[in-house]
Short mmCIF file of C-alpha atoms in Angstrom, two decimals:
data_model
loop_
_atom_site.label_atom_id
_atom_site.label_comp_id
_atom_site.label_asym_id
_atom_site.label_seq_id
_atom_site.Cartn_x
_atom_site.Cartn_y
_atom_site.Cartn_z
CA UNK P 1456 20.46 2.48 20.77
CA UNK P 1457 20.09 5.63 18.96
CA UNK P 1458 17.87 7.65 20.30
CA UNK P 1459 17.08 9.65 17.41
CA UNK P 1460 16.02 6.71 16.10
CA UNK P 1461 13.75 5.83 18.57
CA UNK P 1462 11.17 9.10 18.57
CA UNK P 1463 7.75 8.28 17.84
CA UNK P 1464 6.29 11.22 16.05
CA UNK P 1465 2.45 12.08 15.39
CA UNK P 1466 0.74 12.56 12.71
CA UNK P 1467 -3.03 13.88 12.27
CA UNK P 1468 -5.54 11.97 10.57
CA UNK P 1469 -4.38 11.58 7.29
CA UNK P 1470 -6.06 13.96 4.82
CA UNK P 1471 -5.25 13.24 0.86
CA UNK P 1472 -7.71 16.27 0.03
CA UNK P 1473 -5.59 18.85 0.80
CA UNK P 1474 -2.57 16.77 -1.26
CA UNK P 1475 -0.87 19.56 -3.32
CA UNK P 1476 -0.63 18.83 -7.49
CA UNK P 1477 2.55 17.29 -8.89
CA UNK P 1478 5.28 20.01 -8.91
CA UNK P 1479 6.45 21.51 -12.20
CA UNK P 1480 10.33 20.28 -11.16
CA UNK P 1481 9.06 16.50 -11.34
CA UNK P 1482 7.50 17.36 -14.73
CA UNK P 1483 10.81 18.61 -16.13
CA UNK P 1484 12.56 15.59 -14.54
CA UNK P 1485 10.01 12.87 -16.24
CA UNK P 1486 10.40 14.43 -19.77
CA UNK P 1487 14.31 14.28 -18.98
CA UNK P 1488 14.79 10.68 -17.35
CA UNK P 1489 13.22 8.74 -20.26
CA UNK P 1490 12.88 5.39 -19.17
CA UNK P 1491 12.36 2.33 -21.64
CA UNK P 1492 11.77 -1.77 -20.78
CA UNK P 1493 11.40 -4.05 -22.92
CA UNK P 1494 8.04 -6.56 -22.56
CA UNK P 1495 9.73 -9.72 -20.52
CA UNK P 1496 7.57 -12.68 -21.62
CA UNK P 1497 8.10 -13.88 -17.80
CA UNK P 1498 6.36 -11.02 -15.99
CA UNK P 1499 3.90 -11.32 -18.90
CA UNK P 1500 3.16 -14.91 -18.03
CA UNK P 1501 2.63 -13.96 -13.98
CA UNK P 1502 0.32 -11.59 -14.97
CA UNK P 1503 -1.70 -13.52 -16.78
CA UNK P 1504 -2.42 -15.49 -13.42
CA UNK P 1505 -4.20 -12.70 -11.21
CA UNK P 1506 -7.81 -13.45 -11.06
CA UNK P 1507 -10.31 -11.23 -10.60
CA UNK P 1508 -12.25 -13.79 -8.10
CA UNK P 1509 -9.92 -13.59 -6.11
CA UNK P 1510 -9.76 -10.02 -5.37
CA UNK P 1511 -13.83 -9.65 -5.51
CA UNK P 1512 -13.69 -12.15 -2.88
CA UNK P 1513 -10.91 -10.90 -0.68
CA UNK P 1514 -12.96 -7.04 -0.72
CA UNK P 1515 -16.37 -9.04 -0.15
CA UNK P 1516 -15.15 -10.37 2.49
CA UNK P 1517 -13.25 -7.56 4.00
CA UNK P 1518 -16.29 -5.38 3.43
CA UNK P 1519 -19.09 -8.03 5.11
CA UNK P 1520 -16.88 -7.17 8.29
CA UNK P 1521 -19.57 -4.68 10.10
CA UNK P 1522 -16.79 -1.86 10.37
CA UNK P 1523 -12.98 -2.28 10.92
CA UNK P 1524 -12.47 0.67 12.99
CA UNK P 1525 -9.17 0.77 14.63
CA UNK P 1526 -10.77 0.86 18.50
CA UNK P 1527 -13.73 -1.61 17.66
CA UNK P 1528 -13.35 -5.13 18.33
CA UNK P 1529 -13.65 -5.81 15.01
CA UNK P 1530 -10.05 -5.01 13.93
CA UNK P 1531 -8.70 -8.17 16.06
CA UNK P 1532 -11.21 -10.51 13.86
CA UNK P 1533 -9.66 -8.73 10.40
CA UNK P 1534 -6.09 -9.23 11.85
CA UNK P 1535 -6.77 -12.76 11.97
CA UNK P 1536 -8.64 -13.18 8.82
CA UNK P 1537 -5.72 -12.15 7.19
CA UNK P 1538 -3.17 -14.45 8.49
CA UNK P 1539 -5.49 -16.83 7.86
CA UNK P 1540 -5.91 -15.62 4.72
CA UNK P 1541 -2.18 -16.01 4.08
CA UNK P 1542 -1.74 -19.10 5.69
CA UNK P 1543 -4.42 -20.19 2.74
CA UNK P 1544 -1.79 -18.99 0.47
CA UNK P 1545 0.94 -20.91 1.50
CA UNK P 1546 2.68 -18.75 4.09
CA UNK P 1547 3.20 -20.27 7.35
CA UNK P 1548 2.93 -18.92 10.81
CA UNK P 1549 6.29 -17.73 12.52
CA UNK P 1550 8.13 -18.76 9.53
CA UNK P 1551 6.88 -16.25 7.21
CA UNK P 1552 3.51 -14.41 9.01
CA UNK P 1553 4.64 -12.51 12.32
CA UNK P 1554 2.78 -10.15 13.99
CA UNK P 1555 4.23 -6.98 15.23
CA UNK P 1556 2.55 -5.00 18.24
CA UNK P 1557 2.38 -1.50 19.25
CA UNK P 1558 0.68 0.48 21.58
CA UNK P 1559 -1.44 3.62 21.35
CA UNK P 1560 -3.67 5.35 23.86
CA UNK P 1561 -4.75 2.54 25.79
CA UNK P 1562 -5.19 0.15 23.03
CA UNK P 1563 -2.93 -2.68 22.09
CA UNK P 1564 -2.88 -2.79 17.82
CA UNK P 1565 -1.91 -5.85 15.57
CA UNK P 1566 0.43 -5.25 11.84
CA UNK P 1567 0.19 -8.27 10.01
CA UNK P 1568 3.46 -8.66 8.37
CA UNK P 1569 4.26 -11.70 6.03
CA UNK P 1570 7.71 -11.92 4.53
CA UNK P 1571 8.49 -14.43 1.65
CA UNK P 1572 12.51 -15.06 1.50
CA UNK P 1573 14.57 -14.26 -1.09
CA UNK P 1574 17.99 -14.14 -1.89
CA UNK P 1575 18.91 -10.82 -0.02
CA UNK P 1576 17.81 -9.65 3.32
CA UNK P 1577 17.36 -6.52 1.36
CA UNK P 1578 13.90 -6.23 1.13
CA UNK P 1579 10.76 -5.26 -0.91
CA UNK P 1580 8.57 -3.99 1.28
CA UNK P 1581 4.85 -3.79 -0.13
CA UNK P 1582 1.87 -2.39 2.42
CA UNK P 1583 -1.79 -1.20 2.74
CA UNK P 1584 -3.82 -0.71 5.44
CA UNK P 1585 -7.05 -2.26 6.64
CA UNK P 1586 -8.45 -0.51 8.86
CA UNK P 1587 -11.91 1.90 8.36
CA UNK P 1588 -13.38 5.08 9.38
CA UNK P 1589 -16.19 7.27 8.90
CA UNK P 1590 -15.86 11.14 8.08
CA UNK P 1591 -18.97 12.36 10.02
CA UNK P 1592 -17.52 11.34 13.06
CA UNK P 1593 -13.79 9.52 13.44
CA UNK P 1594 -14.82 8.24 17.15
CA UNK P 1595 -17.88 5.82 15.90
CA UNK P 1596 -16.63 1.97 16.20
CA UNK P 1597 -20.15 1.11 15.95
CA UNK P 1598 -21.72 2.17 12.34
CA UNK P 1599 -21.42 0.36 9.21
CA UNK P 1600 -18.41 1.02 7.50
CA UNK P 1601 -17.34 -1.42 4.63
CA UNK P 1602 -14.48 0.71 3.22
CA UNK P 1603 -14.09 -1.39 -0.03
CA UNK P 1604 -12.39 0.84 -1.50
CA UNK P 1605 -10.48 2.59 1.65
CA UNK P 1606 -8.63 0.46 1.80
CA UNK P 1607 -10.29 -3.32 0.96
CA UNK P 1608 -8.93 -2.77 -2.87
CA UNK P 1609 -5.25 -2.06 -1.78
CA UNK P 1610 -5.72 -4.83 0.73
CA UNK P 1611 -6.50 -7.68 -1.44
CA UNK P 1612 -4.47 -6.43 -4.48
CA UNK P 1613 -1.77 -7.52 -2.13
CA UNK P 1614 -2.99 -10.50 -1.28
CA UNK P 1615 -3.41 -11.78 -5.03
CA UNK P 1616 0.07 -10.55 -5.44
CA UNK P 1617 1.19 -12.40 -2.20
CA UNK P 1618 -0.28 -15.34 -3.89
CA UNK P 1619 1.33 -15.06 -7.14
CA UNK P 1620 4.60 -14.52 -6.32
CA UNK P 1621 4.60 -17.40 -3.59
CA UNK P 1622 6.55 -20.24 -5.88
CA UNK P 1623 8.85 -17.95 -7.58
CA UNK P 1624 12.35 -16.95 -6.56
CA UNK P 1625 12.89 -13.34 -5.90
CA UNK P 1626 16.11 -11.42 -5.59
CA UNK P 1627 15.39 -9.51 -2.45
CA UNK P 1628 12.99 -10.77 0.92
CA UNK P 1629 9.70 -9.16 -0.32
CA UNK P 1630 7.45 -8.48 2.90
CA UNK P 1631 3.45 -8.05 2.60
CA UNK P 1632 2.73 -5.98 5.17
CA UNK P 1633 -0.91 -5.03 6.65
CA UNK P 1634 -1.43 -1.72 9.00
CA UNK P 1635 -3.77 -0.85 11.39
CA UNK P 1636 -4.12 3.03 12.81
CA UNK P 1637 -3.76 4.37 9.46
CA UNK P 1638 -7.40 6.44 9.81
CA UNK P 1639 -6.05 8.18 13.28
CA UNK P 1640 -2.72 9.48 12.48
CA UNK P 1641 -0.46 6.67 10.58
CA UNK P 1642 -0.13 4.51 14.06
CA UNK P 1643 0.62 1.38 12.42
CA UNK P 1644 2.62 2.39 9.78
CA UNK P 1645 4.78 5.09 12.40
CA UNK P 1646 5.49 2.45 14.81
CA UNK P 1647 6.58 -0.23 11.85
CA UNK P 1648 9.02 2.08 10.14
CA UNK P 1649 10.50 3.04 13.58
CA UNK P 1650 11.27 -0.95 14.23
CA UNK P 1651 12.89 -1.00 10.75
CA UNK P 1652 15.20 2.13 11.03
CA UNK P 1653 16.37 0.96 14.98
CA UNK P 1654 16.97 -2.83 13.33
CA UNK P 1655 18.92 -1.44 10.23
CA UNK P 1656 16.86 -2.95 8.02
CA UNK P 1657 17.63 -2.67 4.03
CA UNK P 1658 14.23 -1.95 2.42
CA UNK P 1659 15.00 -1.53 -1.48
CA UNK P 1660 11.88 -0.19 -2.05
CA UNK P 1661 8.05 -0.04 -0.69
CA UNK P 1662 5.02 0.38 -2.30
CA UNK P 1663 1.86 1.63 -1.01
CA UNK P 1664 -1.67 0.66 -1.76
CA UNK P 1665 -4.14 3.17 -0.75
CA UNK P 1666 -7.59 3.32 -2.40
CA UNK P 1667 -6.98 1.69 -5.42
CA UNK P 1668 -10.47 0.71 -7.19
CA UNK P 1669 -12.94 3.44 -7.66
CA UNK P 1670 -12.38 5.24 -10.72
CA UNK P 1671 -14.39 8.55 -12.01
CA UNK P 1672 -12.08 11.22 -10.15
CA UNK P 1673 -9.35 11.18 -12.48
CA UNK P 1674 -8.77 12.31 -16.27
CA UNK P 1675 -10.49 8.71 -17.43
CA UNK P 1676 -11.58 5.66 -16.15
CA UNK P 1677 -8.20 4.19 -16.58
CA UNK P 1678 -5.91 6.65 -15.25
CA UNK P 1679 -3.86 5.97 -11.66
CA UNK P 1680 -1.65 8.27 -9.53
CA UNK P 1681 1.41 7.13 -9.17
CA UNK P 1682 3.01 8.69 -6.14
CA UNK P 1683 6.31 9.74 -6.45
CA UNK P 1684 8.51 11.65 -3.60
CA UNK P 1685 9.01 14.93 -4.96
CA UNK P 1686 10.17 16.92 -2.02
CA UNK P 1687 6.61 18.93 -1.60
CA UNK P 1688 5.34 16.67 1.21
CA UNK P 1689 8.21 14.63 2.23
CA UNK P 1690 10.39 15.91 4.94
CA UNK P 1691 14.13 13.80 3.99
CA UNK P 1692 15.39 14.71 0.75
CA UNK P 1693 17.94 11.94 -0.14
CA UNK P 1694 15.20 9.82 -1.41
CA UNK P 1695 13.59 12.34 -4.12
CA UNK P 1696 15.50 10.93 -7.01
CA UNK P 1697 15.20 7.42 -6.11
CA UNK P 1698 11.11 7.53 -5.65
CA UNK P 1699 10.66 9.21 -8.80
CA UNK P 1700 12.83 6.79 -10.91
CA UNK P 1701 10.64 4.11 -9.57
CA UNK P 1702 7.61 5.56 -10.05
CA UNK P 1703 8.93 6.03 -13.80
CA UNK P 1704 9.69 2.39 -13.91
CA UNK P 1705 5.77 1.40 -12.86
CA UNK P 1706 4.45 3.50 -15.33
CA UNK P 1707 6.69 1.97 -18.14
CA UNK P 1708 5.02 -0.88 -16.39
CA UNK P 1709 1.86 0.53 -16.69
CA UNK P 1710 1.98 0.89 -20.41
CA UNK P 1711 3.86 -2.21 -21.20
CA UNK P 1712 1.44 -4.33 -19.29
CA UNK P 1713 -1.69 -2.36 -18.96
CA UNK P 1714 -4.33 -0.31 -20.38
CA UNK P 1715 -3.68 2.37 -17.78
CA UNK P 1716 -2.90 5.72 -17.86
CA UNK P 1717 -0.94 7.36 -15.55
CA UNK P 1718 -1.11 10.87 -13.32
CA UNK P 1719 1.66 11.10 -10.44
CA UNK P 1720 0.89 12.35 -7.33
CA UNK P 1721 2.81 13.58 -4.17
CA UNK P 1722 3.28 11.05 -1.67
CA UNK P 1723 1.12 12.23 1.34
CA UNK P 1724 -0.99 11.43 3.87
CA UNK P 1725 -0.70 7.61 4.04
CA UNK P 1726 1.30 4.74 5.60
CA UNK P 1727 4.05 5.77 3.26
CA UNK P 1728 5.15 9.02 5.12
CA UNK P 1729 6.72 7.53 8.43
CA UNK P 1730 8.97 5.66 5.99
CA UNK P 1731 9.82 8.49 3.89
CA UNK P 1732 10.69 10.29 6.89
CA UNK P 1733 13.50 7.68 7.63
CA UNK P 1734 15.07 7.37 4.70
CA UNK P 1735 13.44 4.70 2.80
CA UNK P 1736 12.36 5.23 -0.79
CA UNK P 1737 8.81 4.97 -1.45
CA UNK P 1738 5.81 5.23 -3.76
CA UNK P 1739 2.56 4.29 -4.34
CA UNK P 1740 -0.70 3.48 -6.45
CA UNK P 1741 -4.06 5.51 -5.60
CA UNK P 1742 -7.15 5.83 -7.51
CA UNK P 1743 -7.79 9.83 -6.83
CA UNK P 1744 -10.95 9.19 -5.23
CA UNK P 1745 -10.06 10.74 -1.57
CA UNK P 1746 -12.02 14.02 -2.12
CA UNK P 1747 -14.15 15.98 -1.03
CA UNK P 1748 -17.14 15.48 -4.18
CA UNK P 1749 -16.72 12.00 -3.69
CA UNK P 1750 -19.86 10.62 -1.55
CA UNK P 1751 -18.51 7.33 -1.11
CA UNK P 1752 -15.47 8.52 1.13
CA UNK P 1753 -15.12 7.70 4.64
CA UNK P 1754 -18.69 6.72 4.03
CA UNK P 1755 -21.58 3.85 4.53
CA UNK P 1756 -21.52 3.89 0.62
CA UNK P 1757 -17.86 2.91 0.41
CA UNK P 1758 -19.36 -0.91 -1.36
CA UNK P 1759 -17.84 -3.27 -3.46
CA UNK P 1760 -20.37 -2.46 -6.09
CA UNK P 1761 -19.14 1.60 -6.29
CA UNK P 1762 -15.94 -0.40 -7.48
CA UNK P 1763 -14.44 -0.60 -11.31
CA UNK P 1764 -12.89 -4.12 -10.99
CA UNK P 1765 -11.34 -3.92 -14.21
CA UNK P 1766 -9.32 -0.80 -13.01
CA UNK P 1767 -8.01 -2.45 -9.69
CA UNK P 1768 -6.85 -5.55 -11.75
CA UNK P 1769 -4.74 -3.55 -14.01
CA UNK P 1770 -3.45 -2.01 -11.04
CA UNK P 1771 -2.72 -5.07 -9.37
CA UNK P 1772 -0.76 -5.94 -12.55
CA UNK P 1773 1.10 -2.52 -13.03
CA UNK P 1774 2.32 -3.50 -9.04
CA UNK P 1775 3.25 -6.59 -9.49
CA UNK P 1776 4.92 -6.04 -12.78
CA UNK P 1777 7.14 -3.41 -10.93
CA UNK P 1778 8.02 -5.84 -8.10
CA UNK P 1779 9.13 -8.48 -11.01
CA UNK P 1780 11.03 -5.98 -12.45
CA UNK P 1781 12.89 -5.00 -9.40
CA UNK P 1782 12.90 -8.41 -7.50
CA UNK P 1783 13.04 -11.43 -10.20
CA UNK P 1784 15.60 -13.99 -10.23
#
């Protein structure tokens, strides 16, 4: 085994506030690398079928769990809701739904990873986390903490897309993969992308859903980050280009598919980072809402009804035109 592959590193508790703005070198390179798709009736028709039911009801749910602290007892129940939840879809257990341990401090933690075959064992890897926390104190596992929006909307955007893209045939493996630990340093997310990199895994691309619903912190109440790898808070540097062309590709997706406009972003603190640091080429969909003027983060305000549904469904359909576009037969 190679041992440089094997270090575990640590990361604080991930901190989007201090997030740097989008460097001038990525604006240059977006007004250079014009990308232009054509509307493909097919993704069109797929989109059509996400219902916004089904997400309200996935974040109800997730958010009528009393907190989902990573060290409460609660985060064993939400593991199993969730493979329940995809078992509902269609997915079966050890077939397709696996679920990968790790170990921090003296606690035994749960990712709930769910991988529908493709063609390819290259694979399309597409995550959030579900685990919650509050700001006033990152050691209470026993206050309310709903975190509907951190991270219940990237959560069940996955889940609808898990359930959409169930019947189809897909170039690549696309995996729908659920961390815990994000809140106290990326533990979930470290640990997974260290099993990856050891087992040589291919990942074409992954995707991360962070906060994804509340709008109000951004230029309108349609406009998403997109976060690209621009070599400000990413530590491997092989994987700039790559990131950014993607994140072009889901904001052509974005305005082919969507009413949303688009801001990019920096990748940072989130379950994106270990990845990045490997190798793998990543970006991600966030809402803007992880600052400091916003009352509902890390909060006992953090509701489903503090969310703007209409937003997170055009997200969920900017992401999952993007993984059509990359993965379709």
């Amino acid at each position: 085994m190679d041992q440089q592959k094997n270090i575990i590193e640590k990361y604080p508790p991930p901190d989007k506030t201090k997030t740097p703005s989008i460097s001038q070198q990525f604006k240059r390179f977006r007004t250079l690398k014009t990308i232009t798709v054509e509307t493909d009736p097919f993704i069109q028709s797929q989109l059509e079928l996400v219902s916004r039911q089904n997400i309200s009801n996935w974040i109800e749910r997730l958010s009528s769990f009393h907190n989902r602290h990573t060290k409460s007892p609660n985060i064993y129940d939400v593991g199993n809701w969730l493979k329940n939840e995809l078992s509902n879809l269609g997915y079966t257990d050890n077939e397709n739904i696996k679920i990968h341990l790790y170990q921090e401090e003296e606690f035994t933690l749960e990712n709930v990873i769910c991988t529908k075959t493709g063609d390819s064992r290259k694979i399309l890897l597409i995550c959030a986390h579900y685990d919650t926390i509050l700001k006033n104190d990152f050691e209470d596992i026993v206050s309310r903490a709903p975190g509907a929006d951190d991270n219940a909307s990237g959560v069940a955007a996955i889940l609808e897309i898990a359930r959409i893209l169930f019947p189809l045939q897909t170039k690549y493996d696309i995996q729908f993969v659920f961390f815990s630990g994000e809140e106290q340093g990326l533990w979930g997310s470290k640990h997974y992308a260290n099993y990856l990199k050891i087992n040589d895994v291919d990942i074409h691309l992954l995707i991360n859903l962070d906060m994804c619903g509340e709008t109000g912190y951004l230029s309108t109440n349609n406009t998403t980050n997109i976060d690209v790898d621009n070599g400000q808070t990413g530590v491997e540097s092989s994987n700039n280009e790559a990131s950014q062309l993607f994140g072009l590709t889901m904001e052509q997706m974005a305005k082919i598919y969507t009413d949303l406009d688009v801001e990019f972003d920096p990748i940072d603190a989130s379950d994106y980072m270990p990845f990045e640091a490997r190798g793998y080429v990543c970006i991600g969909a966030y809402d803007g809402s992880a600052i400091s003027s916003n009352p509902h983060y890390h909060s006992s305000s953090d509701i489903p009804a503090n969310l703007n549904m209409d937003f997170l469904i055009s997200v969920t359909k900017m992401v999952l035109a993007t993984i059509l576009k990359e993965a379709k037969k």
